[in-house]
PDB file of C-alpha atoms in Angstrom:
ATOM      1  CA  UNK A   1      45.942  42.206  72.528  1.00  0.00           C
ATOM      2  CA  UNK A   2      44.876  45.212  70.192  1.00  0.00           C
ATOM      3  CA  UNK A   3      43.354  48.419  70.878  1.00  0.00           C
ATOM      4  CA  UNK A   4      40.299  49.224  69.197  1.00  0.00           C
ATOM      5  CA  UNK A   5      40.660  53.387  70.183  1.00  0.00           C
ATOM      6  CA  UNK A   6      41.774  56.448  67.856  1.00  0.00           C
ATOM      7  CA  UNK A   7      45.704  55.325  67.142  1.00  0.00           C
ATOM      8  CA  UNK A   8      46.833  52.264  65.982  1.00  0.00           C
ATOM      9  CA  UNK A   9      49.459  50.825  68.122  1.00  0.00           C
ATOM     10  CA  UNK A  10      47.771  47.254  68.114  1.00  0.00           C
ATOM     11  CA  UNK A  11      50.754  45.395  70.124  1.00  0.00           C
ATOM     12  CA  UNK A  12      53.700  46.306  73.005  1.00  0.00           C
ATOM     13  CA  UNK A  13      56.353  43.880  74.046  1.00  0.00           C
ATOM     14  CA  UNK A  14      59.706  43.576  76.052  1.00  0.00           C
ATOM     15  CA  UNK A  15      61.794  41.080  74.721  1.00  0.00           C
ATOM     16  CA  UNK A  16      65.008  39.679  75.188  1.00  0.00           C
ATOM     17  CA  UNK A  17      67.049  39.068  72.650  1.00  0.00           C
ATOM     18  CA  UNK A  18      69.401  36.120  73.747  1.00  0.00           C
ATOM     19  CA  UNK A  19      70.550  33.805  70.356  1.00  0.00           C
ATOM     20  CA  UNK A  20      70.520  30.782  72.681  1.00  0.00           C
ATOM     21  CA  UNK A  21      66.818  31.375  72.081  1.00  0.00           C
ATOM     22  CA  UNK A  22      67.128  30.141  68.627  1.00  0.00           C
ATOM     23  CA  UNK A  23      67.549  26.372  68.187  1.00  0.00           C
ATOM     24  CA  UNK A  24      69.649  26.421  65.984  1.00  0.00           C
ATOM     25  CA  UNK A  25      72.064  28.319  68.209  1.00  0.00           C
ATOM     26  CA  UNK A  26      70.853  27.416  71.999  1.00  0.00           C
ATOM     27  CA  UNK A  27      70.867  23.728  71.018  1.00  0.00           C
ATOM     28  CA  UNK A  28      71.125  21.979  74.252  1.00  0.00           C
ATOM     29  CA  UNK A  29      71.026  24.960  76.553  1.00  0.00           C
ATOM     30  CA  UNK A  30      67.547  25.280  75.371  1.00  0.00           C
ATOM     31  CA  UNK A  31      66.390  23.064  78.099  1.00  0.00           C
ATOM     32  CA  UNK A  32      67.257  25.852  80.755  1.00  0.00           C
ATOM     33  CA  UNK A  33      65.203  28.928  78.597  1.00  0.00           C
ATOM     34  CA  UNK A  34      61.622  26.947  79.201  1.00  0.00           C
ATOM     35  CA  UNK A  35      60.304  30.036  80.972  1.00  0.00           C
ATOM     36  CA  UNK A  36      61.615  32.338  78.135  1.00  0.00           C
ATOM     37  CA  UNK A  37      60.902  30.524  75.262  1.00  0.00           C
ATOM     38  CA  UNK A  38      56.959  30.078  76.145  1.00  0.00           C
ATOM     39  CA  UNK A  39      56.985  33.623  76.899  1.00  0.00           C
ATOM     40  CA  UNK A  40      57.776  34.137  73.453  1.00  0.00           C
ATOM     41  CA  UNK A  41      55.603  31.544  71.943  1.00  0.00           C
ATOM     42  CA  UNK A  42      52.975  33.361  74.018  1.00  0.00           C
ATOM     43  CA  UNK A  43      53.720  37.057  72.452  1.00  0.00           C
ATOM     44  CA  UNK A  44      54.197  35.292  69.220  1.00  0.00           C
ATOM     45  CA  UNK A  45      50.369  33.966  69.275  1.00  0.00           C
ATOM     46  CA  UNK A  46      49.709  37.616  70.420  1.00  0.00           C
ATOM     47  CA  UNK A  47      51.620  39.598  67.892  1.00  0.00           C
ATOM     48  CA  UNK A  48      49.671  36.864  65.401  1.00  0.00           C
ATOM     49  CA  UNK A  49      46.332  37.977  66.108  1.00  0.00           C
ATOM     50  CA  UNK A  50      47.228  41.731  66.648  1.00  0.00           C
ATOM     51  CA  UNK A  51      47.973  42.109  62.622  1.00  0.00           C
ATOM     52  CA  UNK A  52      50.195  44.009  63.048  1.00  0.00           C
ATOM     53  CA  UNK A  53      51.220  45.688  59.318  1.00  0.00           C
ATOM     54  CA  UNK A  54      54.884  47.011  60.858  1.00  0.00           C
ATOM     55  CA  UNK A  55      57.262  45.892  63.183  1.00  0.00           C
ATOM     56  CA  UNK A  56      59.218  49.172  65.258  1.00  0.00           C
ATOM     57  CA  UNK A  57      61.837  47.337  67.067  1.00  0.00           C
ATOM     58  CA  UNK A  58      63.901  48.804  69.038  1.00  0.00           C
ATOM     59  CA  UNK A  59      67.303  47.546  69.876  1.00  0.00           C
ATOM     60  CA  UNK A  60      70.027  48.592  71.948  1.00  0.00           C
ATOM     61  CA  UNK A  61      73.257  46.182  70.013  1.00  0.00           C
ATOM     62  CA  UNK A  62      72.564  48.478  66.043  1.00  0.00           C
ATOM     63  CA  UNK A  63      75.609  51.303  65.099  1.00  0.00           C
ATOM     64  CA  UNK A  64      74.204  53.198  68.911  1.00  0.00           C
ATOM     65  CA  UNK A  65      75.801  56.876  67.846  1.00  0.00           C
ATOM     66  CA  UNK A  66      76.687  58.683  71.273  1.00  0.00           C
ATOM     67  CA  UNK A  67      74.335  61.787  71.071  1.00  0.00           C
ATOM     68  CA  UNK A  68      71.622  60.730  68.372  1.00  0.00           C
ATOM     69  CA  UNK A  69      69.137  58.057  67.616  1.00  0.00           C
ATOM     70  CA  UNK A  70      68.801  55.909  64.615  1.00  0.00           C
ATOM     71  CA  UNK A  71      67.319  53.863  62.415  1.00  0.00           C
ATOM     72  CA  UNK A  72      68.909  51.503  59.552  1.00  0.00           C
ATOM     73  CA  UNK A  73      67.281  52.394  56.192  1.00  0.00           C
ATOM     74  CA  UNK A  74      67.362  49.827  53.441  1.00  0.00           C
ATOM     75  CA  UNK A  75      64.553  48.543  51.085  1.00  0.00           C
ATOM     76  CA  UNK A  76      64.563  45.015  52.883  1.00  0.00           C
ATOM     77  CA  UNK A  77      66.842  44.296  55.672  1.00  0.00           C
ATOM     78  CA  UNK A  78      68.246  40.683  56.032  1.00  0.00           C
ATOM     79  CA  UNK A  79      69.043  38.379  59.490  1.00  0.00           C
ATOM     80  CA  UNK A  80      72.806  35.827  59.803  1.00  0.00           C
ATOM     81  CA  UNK A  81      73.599  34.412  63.246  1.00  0.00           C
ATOM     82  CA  UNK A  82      76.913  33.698  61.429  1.00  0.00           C
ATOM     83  CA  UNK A  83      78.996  35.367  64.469  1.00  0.00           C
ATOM     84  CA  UNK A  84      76.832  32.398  66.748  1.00  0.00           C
ATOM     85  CA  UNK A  85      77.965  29.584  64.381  1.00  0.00           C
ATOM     86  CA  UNK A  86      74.561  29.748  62.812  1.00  0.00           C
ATOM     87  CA  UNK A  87      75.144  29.625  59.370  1.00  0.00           C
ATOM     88  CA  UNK A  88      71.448  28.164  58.159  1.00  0.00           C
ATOM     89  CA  UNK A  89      68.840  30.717  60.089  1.00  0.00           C
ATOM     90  CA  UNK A  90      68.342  33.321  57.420  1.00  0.00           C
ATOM     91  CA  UNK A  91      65.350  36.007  57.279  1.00  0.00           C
ATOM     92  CA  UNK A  92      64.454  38.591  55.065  1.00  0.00           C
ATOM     93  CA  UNK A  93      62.095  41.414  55.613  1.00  0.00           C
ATOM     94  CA  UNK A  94      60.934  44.396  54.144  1.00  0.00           C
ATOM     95  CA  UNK A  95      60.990  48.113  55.083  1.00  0.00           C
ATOM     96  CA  UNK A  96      58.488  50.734  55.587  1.00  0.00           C
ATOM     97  CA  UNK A  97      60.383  53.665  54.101  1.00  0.00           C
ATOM     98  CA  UNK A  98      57.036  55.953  54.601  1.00  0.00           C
ATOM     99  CA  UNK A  99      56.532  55.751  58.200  1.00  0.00           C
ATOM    100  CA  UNK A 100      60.752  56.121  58.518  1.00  0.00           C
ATOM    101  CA  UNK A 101      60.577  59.499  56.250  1.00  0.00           C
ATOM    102  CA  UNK A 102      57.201  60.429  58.483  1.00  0.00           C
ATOM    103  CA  UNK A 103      59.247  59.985  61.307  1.00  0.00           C
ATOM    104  CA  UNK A 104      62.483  61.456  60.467  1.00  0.00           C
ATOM    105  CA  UNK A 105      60.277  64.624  59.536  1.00  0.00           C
ATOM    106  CA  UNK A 106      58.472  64.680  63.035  1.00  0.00           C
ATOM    107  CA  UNK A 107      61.536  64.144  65.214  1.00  0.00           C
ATOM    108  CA  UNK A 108      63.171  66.959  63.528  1.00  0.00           C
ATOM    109  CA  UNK A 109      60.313  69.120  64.105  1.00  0.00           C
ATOM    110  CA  UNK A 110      59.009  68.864  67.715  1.00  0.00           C
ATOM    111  CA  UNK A 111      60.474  71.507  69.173  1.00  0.00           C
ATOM    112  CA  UNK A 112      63.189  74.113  68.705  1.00  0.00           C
ATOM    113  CA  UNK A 113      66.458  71.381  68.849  1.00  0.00           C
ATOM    114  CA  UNK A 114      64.582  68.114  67.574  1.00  0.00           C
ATOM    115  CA  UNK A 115      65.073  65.092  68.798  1.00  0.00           C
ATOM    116  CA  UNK A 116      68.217  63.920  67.342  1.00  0.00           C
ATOM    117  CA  UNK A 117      67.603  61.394  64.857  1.00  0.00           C
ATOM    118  CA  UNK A 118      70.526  59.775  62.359  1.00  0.00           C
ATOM    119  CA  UNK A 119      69.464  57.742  59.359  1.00  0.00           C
ATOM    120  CA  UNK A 120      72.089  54.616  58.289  1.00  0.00           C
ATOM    121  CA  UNK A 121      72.299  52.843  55.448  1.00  0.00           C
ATOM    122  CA  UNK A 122      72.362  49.405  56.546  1.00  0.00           C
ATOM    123  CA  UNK A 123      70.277  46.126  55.838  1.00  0.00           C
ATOM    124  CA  UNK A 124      71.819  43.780  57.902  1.00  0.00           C
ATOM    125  CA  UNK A 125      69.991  43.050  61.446  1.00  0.00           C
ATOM    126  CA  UNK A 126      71.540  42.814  64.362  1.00  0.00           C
ATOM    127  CA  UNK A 127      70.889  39.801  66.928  1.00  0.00           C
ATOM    128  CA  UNK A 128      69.433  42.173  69.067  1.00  0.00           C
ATOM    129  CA  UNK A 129      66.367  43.251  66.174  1.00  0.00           C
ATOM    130  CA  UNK A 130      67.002  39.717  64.208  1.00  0.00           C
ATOM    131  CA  UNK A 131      66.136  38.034  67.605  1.00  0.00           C
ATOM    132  CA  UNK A 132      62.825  38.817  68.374  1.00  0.00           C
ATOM    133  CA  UNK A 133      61.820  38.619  64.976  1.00  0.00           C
ATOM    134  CA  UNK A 134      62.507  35.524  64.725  1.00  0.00           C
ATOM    135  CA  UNK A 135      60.910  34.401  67.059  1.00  0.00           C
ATOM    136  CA  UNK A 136      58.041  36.331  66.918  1.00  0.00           C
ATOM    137  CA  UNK A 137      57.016  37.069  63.447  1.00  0.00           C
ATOM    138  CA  UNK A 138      57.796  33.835  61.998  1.00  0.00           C
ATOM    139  CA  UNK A 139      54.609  33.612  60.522  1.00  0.00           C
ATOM    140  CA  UNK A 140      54.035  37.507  59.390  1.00  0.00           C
ATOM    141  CA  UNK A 141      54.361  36.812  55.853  1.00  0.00           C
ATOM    142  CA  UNK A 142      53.763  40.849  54.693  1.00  0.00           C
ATOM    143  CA  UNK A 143      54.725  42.610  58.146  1.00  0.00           C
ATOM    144  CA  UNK A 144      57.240  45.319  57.456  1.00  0.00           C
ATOM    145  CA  UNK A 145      59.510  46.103  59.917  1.00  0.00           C
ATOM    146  CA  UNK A 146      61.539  49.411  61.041  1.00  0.00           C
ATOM    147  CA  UNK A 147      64.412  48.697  62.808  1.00  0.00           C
ATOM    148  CA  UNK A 148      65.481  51.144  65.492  1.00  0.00           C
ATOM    149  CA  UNK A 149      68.577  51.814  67.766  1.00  0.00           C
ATOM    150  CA  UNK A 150      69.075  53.876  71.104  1.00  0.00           C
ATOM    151  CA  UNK A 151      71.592  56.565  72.044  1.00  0.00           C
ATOM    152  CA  UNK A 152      74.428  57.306  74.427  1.00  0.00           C
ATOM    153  CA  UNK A 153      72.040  60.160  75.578  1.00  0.00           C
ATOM    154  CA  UNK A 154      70.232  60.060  79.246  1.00  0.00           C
ATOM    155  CA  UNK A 155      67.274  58.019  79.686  1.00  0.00           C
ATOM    156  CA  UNK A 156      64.987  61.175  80.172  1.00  0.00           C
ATOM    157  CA  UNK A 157      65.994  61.856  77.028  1.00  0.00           C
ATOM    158  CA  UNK A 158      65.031  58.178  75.590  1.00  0.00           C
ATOM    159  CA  UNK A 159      61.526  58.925  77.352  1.00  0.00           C
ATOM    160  CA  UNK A 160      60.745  61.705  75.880  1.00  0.00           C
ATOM    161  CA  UNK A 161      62.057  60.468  72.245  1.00  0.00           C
ATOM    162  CA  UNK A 162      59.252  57.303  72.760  1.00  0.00           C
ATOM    163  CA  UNK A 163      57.061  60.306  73.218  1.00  0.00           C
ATOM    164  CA  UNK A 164      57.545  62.177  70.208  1.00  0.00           C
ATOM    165  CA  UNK A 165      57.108  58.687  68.443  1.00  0.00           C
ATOM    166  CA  UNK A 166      54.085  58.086  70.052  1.00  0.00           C
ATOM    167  CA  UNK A 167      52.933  61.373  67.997  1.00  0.00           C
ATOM    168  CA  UNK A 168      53.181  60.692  64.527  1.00  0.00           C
ATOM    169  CA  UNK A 169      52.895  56.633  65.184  1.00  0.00           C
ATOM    170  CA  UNK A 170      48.889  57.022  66.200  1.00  0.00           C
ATOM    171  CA  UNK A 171      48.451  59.000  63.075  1.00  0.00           C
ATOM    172  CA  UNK A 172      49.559  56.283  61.148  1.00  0.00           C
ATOM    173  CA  UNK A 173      46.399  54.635  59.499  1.00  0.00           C
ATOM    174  CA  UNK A 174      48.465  50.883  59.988  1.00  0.00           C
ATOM    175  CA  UNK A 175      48.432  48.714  62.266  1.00  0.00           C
ATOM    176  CA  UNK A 176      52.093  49.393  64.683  1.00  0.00           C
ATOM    177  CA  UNK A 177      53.693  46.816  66.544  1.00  0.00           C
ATOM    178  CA  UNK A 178      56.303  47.795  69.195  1.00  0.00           C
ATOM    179  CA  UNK A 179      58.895  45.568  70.445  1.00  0.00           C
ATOM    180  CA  UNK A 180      61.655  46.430  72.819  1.00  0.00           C
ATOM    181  CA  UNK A 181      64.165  44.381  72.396  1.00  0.00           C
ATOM    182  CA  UNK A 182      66.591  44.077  76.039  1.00  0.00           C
ATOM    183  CA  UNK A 183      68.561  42.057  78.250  1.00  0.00           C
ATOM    184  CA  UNK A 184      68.561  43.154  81.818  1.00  0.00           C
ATOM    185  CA  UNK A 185      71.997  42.502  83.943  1.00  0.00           C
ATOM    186  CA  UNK A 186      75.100  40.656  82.665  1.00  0.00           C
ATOM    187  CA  UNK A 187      76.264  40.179  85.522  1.00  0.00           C
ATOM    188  CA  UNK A 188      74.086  38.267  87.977  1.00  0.00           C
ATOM    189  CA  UNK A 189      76.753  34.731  88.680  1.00  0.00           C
ATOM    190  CA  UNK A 190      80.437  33.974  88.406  1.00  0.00           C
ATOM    191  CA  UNK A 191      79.742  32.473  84.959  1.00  0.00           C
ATOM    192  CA  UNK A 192      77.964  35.649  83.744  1.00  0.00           C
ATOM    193  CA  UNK A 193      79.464  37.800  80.994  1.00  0.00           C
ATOM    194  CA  UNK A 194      80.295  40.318  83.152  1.00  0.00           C
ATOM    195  CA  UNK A 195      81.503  38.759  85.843  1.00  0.00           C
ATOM    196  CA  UNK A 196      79.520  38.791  88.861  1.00  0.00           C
ATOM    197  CA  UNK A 197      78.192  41.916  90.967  1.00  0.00           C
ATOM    198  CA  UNK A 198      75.850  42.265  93.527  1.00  0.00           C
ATOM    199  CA  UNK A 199      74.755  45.451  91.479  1.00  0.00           C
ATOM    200  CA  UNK A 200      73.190  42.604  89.061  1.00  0.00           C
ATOM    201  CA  UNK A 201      70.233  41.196  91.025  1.00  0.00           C
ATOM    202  CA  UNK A 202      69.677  44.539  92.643  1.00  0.00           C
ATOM    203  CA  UNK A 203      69.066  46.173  89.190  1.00  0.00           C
ATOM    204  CA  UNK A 204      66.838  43.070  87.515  1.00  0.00           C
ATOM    205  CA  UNK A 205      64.973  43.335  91.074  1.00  0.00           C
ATOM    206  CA  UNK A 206      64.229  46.759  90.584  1.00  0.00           C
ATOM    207  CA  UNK A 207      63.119  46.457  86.827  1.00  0.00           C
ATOM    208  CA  UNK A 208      61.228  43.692  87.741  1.00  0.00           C
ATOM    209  CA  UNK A 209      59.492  45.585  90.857  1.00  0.00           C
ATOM    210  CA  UNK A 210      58.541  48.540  88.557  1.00  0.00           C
ATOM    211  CA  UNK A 211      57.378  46.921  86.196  1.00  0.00           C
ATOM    212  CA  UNK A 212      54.857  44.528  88.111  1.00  0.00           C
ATOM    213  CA  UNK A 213      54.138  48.156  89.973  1.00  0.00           C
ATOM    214  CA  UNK A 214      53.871  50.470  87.175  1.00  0.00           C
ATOM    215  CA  UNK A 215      56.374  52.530  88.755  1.00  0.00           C
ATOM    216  CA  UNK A 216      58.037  53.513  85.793  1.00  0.00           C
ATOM    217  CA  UNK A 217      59.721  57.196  87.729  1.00  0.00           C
ATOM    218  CA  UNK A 218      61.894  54.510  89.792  1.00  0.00           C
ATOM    219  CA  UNK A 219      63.666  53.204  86.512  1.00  0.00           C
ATOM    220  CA  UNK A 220      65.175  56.720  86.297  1.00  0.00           C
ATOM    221  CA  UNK A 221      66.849  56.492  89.198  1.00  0.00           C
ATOM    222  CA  UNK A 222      68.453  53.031  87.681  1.00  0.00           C
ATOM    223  CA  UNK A 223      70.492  54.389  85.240  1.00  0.00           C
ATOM    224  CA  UNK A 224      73.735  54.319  87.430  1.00  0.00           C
ATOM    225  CA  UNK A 225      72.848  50.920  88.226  1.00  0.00           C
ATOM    226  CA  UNK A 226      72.504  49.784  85.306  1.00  0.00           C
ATOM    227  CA  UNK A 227      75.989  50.503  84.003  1.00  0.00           C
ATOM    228  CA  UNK A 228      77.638  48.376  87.135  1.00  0.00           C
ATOM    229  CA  UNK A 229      75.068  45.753  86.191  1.00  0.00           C
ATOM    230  CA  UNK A 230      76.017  46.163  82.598  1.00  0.00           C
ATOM    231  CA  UNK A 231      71.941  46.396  81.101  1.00  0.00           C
ATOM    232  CA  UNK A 232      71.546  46.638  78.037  1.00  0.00           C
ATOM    233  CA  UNK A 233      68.241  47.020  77.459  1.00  0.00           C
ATOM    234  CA  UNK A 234      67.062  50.216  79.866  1.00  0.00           C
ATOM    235  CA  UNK A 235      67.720  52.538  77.002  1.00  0.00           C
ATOM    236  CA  UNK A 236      65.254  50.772  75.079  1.00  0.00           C
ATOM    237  CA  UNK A 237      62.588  50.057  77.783  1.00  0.00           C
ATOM    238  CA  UNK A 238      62.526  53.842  78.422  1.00  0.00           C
ATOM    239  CA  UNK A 239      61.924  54.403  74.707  1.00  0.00           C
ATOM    240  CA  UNK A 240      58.627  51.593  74.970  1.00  0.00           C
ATOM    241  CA  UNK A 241      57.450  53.283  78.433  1.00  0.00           C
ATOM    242  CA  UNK A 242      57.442  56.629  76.317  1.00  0.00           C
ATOM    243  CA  UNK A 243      55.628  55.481  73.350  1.00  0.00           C
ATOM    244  CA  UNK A 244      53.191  53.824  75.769  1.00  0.00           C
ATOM    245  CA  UNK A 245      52.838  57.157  77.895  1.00  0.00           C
ATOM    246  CA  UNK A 246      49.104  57.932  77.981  1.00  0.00           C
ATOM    247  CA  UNK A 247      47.991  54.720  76.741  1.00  0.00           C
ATOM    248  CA  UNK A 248      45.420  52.567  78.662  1.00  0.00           C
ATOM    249  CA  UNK A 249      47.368  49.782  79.098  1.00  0.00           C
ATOM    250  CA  UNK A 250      49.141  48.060  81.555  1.00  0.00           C
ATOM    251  CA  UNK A 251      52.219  45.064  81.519  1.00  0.00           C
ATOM    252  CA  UNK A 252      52.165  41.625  82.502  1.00  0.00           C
ATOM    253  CA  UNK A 253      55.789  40.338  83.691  1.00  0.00           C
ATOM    254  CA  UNK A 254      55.132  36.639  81.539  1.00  0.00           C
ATOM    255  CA  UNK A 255      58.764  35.389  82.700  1.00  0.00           C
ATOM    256  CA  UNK A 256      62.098  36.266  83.956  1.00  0.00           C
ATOM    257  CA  UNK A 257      64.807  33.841  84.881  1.00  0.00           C
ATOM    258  CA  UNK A 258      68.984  34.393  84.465  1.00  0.00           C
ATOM    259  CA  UNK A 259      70.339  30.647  84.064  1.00  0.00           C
ATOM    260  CA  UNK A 260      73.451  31.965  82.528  1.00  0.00           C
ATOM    261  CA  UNK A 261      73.956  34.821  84.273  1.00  0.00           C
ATOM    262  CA  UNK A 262      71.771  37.177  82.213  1.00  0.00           C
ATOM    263  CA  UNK A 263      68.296  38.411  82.977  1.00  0.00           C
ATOM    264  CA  UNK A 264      65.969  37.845  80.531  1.00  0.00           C
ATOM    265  CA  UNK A 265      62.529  39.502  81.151  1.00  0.00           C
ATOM    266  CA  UNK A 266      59.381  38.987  78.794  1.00  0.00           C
ATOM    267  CA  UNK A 267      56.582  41.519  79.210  1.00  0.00           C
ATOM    268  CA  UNK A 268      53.386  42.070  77.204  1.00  0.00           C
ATOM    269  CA  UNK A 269      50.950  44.550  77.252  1.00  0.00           C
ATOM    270  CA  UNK A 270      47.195  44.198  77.909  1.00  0.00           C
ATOM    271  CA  UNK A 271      45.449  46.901  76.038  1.00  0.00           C
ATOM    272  CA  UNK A 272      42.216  47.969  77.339  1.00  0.00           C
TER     273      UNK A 272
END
């Protein structure tokens, strides 16, 4: 799935980020996640053969600060599924403190305000980074990884942060992974987090639609949505579509299925 062209984003994913996932946490439930987990066995072959030399994850469950985005900083950042009674599943992975200081640089200088970017001192993962690594990159021995978080800000705003990414990512002379890591609606049956809404299948149809369509202007119009449905992972998806923004490349909807009341929707991208 890489692209041989003038920047070097080699691999683009959506990914949810559920730790029923992992088996050491889904256990039985596993048996309902088929669709899921060979999506992600699928990306995982993928992400494999891309080479990918870093990891930009971006996840929507780090510190989220209400008007900026971040990034942990930390010279290796480590994975616990502790909080899921997990207490054996533990990763470690190294940073890329270059590209973060490259990028800290560029978002500040873009324009006349900058795109707001906070830097945290933190090297523990949350499930919604840990996740998809995981499961993904279990076999990326020397990948670094850059783990980044979304903002209270409007999703126009999370578009056009992916875009300033996008600029100083294809001057990067490695090889860039992106991962988005989001759950669509918590609230899609009785049983569901959330409770149930009607606002919850409406907004995963919708995501699902543009997606499949390319219609990417229609997820704007999501946003309120997407609160009733309680998404998390629009923020996120917005800051992938941005990156991905002039880029000859198009998704491919692998699964999607909600057997606990959650959407979970696995997307790769075919470069061209």
């Amino acid at each position: 799935m890489s692209y041989t062209g003038s920047h070097m984003i080699v691999f683009a994913a959506i990914t949810p980020h559920s730790p029923l996932l992992l088996p050491t946490v889904g256990k039985k439930q596993q048996t309902k996640l088929k669709k899921t987990l060979a999506a992600m066995k699928r990306m995982a072959e993928d992400l494999y053969a891309a080479k990918p030399d870093i990891l930009l994850v971006l996840s929507p469950h780090g510190q989220t600060l209400p008007e900026s985005f971040s990034i942990h900083v930390a010279e290796r950042y480590e994975t616990s599924f502790q909080e899921f009674g997990d207490f054996t599943t533990k990763k470690v992975f190294k940073s890329d403190p270059m590209l973060i200081e490259r990028l800290r640089r560029h978002l500040r200088s873009t324009d006349t305000v900058g795109h707001p970017l906070t830097l945290l001192t933190q090297d523990h993962l949350d499930y919604g980074t840990a996740v998809p690594l995981c499961l993904l990159a279990e076999h990326l021995l020397s990948v670094s990884v850059v783990p980044m978080f979304d903002s209270g800000l409007a999703l126009t705003a999370h578009f056009a942060f992916g875009k300033s990414l996008h600029e100083e990512l294809v001057r990067s002379k490695k090889r860039i992974a992106v991962i988005a890591s989001a759950d669509l609606s918590h609230r899609l049956t009785d049983k569901a987090p959330g409770g149930y809404s009607p606002d919850g299948k409406k907004f995963d149809d919708g995501v699902v639609h543009a997606m499949k369509n390319q219609d990417y202007d229609s997820l704007f119009g999501l946003e309120p949505s997407g609160a009733e449905a309680k998404a998390c992972g629009l923020r996120t998806i917005m800051i992938l579509l941005g990156v991905l923004d002039g880029v000859n490349c198009s998704p491919e909807i692998l699964s999607y299925e909600g057997p606990f009341g959650v959407g979970y929707m696995s997307v790769r991208y075919k470069f061209v």
